[in-house]
Coordinates of C-alpha atoms in Angstrom, one line a residue:
X1 CA -11.5 9.4 -4.3
X2 CA -8.1 9.3 -5.9
X3 CA -8.2 7.2 -9.1
X4 CA -6.4 7.1 -12.4
X5 CA -8.5 9.8 -14.0
X6 CA -8.0 12.2 -11.0
X7 CA -4.4 11.7 -10.0
X8 CA -3.0 14.4 -12.3
X9 CA -2.3 17.6 -10.4
X10 CA -3.5 16.1 -7.1
X11 CA -1.4 16.8 -4.0
X12 CA -0.5 13.3 -2.6
X13 CA 1.6 12.8 0.5
X14 CA 3.9 9.8 0.8
X15 CA 5.2 9.0 4.2
X16 CA 7.8 6.3 4.7
X17 CA 10.5 6.2 2.1
X18 CA 11.5 2.6 2.1
X19 CA 11.2 0.3 -0.8
X20 CA 7.4 0.7 -1.3
X21 CA 7.4 4.4 -0.4
X22 CA 10.1 5.2 -3.0
X23 CA 8.1 3.1 -5.6
X24 CA 4.9 5.0 -4.7
X25 CA 6.5 8.4 -4.9
X26 CA 8.0 7.8 -8.3
X27 CA 4.9 6.1 -9.7
X28 CA 2.6 8.8 -8.5
X29 CA 4.8 11.5 -10.0
X30 CA 4.7 9.6 -13.2
X31 CA 0.9 9.7 -13.1
X32 CA 1.1 13.5 -12.9
X33 CA 0.6 14.0 -9.1
X34 CA 2.3 16.6 -7.0
X35 CA 4.1 14.3 -4.5
X36 CA 4.9 15.5 -1.0
X37 CA 7.4 12.9 0.3
X38 CA 8.9 12.5 3.8
X39 CA 10.5 10.1 6.2
X40 CA 11.6 10.5 9.8
X41 CA 14.9 8.9 8.9
X42 CA 17.5 11.2 7.4
X43 CA 19.3 8.4 5.5
X44 CA 16.0 7.5 3.9
X45 CA 15.4 11.1 2.9
X46 CA 18.9 11.3 1.4
X47 CA 18.3 8.1 -0.6
X48 CA 15.0 9.5 -1.9
X49 CA 16.6 12.7 -3.0
X50 CA 19.3 10.6 -4.7
X51 CA 16.7 9.0 -6.9
X52 CA 15.0 12.2 -7.8
X53 CA 12.2 12.6 -5.3
X54 CA 11.6 16.0 -3.9
X55 CA 11.0 16.2 -0.1
X56 CA 8.3 18.1 1.8
X57 CA 8.2 18.1 5.6
X58 CA 4.7 16.6 6.3
X59 CA 4.7 17.8 9.9
X60 CA 4.7 21.4 8.5
X61 CA 2.4 20.8 5.6
X62 CA -1.0 22.4 5.0
X63 CA -3.1 19.2 5.3
X64 CA -6.2 21.1 4.0
X65 CA -4.5 21.1 0.6
X66 CA -3.5 17.4 0.6
X67 CA -5.8 15.0 -1.3
X68 CA -4.5 11.6 0.1
X69 CA -1.8 10.2 2.2
X70 CA 0.1 7.0 1.0
X71 CA 1.4 5.4 4.2
X72 CA 4.0 2.7 4.3
X73 CA 2.5 -0.5 5.9
X74 CA 5.0 -0.6 8.8
X75 CA 3.9 2.7 10.2
X76 CA 1.2 2.6 12.9
X77 CA -2.2 3.7 11.5
X78 CA -4.3 3.2 14.7
X79 CA -2.5 1.1 17.3
X80 CA -0.7 1.3 19.7
X81 CA -1.4 4.9 18.6
X82 CA -1.4 6.6 15.2
X83 CA 2.0 7.9 14.0
X84 CA 2.1 11.7 14.1
X85 CA 1.7 12.1 10.4
X86 CA -1.1 9.6 10.2
X87 CA -2.8 11.6 13.0
X88 CA -2.4 14.8 11.1
X89 CA -4.1 13.2 8.1
X90 CA -6.9 11.8 10.2
X91 CA -7.5 15.1 11.9
X92 CA -7.9 16.8 8.5
X93 CA -10.1 14.2 7.0
X94 CA -7.5 13.2 4.5
X95 CA -7.8 9.8 3.0
X96 CA -5.1 7.4 4.2
X97 CA -4.3 4.4 1.9
X98 CA -1.4 2.3 0.7
X99 CA 0.3 1.4 -2.6
X100 CA -1.9 -1.6 -3.2
X101 CA -5.0 0.5 -3.0
X102 CA -3.6 2.8 -5.7
X103 CA -2.7 -0.3 -7.9
X104 CA -6.3 -1.4 -7.6
X105 CA -7.7 2.0 -8.6
X106 CA -5.4 2.5 -11.6
X107 CA -5.7 -1.1 -12.9
X108 CA -9.5 -1.5 -12.6
X109 CA -9.8 -3.6 -15.7
X110 CA -7.5 -6.3 -14.3
X111 CA -8.3 -9.2 -11.9
X112 CA -6.9 -9.5 -8.4
X113 CA -6.3 -12.5 -6.2
X114 CA -5.5 -11.7 -2.5
X115 CA -3.9 -14.2 -0.1
X116 CA -3.7 -13.5 3.6
X117 CA -3.3 -15.4 6.9
X118 CA -0.7 -15.5 9.7
X119 CA 1.3 -18.3 8.1
X120 CA 1.8 -19.7 4.6
X121 CA 1.0 -16.5 2.6
X122 CA 4.2 -16.4 0.6
X123 CA 4.2 -20.1 -0.4
X124 CA 0.5 -19.9 -1.4
X125 CA 1.0 -16.7 -3.4
X126 CA 4.0 -18.0 -5.2
X127 CA 2.2 -21.3 -6.0
X128 CA -0.9 -19.6 -7.4
X129 CA 1.3 -17.3 -9.5
X130 CA 3.2 -20.3 -10.9
X131 CA 0.0 -22.2 -11.8
X132 CA -1.5 -19.2 -13.5
X133 CA 1.7 -18.5 -15.4
X134 CA 2.0 -22.1 -16.5
X135 CA -1.7 -21.8 -17.7
X136 CA -0.8 -18.9 -20.0
X137 CA -2.2 -16.0 -18.0
X138 CA -0.5 -12.6 -17.9
X139 CA 0.3 -12.2 -14.3
X140 CA 2.2 -10.1 -11.7
X141 CA 3.0 -11.5 -8.3
X142 CA 3.7 -9.2 -5.4
X143 CA 2.2 -7.2 -2.5
X144 CA 4.0 -8.3 0.7
X145 CA 6.1 -10.6 -1.5
X146 CA 8.7 -9.5 -4.1
X147 CA 8.5 -6.2 -6.0
X148 CA 6.5 -3.2 -4.8
X149 CA 3.0 -3.0 -6.2
X150 CA 3.5 0.1 -8.2
X151 CA 6.6 -1.3 -9.9
X152 CA 4.4 -4.0 -11.5
X153 CA 3.6 -3.7 -15.2
X154 CA 0.1 -2.7 -16.3
X155 CA -1.7 -5.9 -17.3
X156 CA -5.1 -4.7 -18.6
X157 CA -8.3 -6.7 -18.8
X158 CA -6.6 -10.0 -19.4
X159 CA -4.1 -9.8 -16.5
X160 CA -4.2 -11.1 -13.0
X161 CA -2.4 -9.6 -10.0
X162 CA -1.6 -12.2 -7.3
X163 CA -1.0 -10.4 -4.1
X164 CA 0.2 -11.5 -0.7
X165 CA -1.6 -9.2 1.8
X166 CA -0.4 -8.6 5.3
X167 CA -2.8 -7.3 7.9
X168 CA -1.0 -4.0 7.7
X169 CA -1.6 -3.7 4.0
X170 CA -5.2 -4.7 4.3
X171 CA -5.7 -1.8 6.7
X172 CA -4.5 0.5 3.9
X173 CA -6.6 -1.1 1.1
X174 CA -10.2 -0.1 1.9
X175 CA -11.9 -0.3 -1.5
X176 CA -10.1 -3.0 -3.6
X177 CA -12.6 -5.9 -4.1
X178 CA -10.5 -9.0 -4.9
X179 CA -11.9 -11.4 -7.5
X180 CA -10.7 -14.2 -5.3
X181 CA -9.5 -14.0 -1.7
X182 CA -7.9 -16.7 0.4
X183 CA -7.7 -16.6 4.2
X184 CA -5.3 -19.3 5.2
X185 CA -5.4 -19.2 9.0
X186 CA -5.3 -16.8 12.0
X187 CA -3.1 -17.3 15.0
X188 CA -2.0 -14.6 17.5
X189 CA 0.4 -12.2 15.8
X190 CA 1.0 -8.4 15.5
X191 CA -1.5 -7.9 18.4
X192 CA 0.1 -4.7 19.6
X193 CA -0.4 -3.2 16.1
X194 CA -4.1 -4.2 16.0
X195 CA -5.1 -3.5 19.6
X196 CA -5.5 -7.2 20.5
X197 CA -6.7 -10.4 18.8
X198 CA -10.2 -9.0 18.0
X199 CA -8.6 -6.2 16.0
X200 CA -6.2 -8.6 14.2
X201 CA -9.1 -10.9 13.2
X202 CA -11.1 -7.9 12.0
X203 CA -8.1 -6.7 9.9
X204 CA -7.7 -10.1 8.3

């Protein structure tokens, strides 16, 4: 398992260099990891190079030497079929996770509140963050809302991360145990991504 103590010198792939992918690549490099970053989109790769991220073609990588894949949430993990890079990771037995999972592992002393549901996540997340902030807690609000998870400041044992969680992000967050979790509602959505309603309910 990749955690704060073991990140240094690990080979960690990051696929998908949008907002969260760029944040993940920079944060992991800051933790001392050897980051192998790639995106199918040439403009995204150029942007990553422009902010100091070295690129590695993950289609040609030696997956036996990669310790974990950080996958951007919008990239298919299972349905309608795994993206080619996700499939390479799965075939090699490489752990595939997201940026929120990394946040949970490096900030194990903090508390976490997760909010999910088809509708109302952002409003509920923002409201909980406002109430906790007004009550004097040290907080960060994010996840599917606002800043990328690995751009958040370290809060320590007195801090609370309030995170909006999409079903895509939940799929990539296998071990984070929230101190409080809220499931608002489930109505049909993203069914092609989860293989139908049963898969969507299971993800939530």
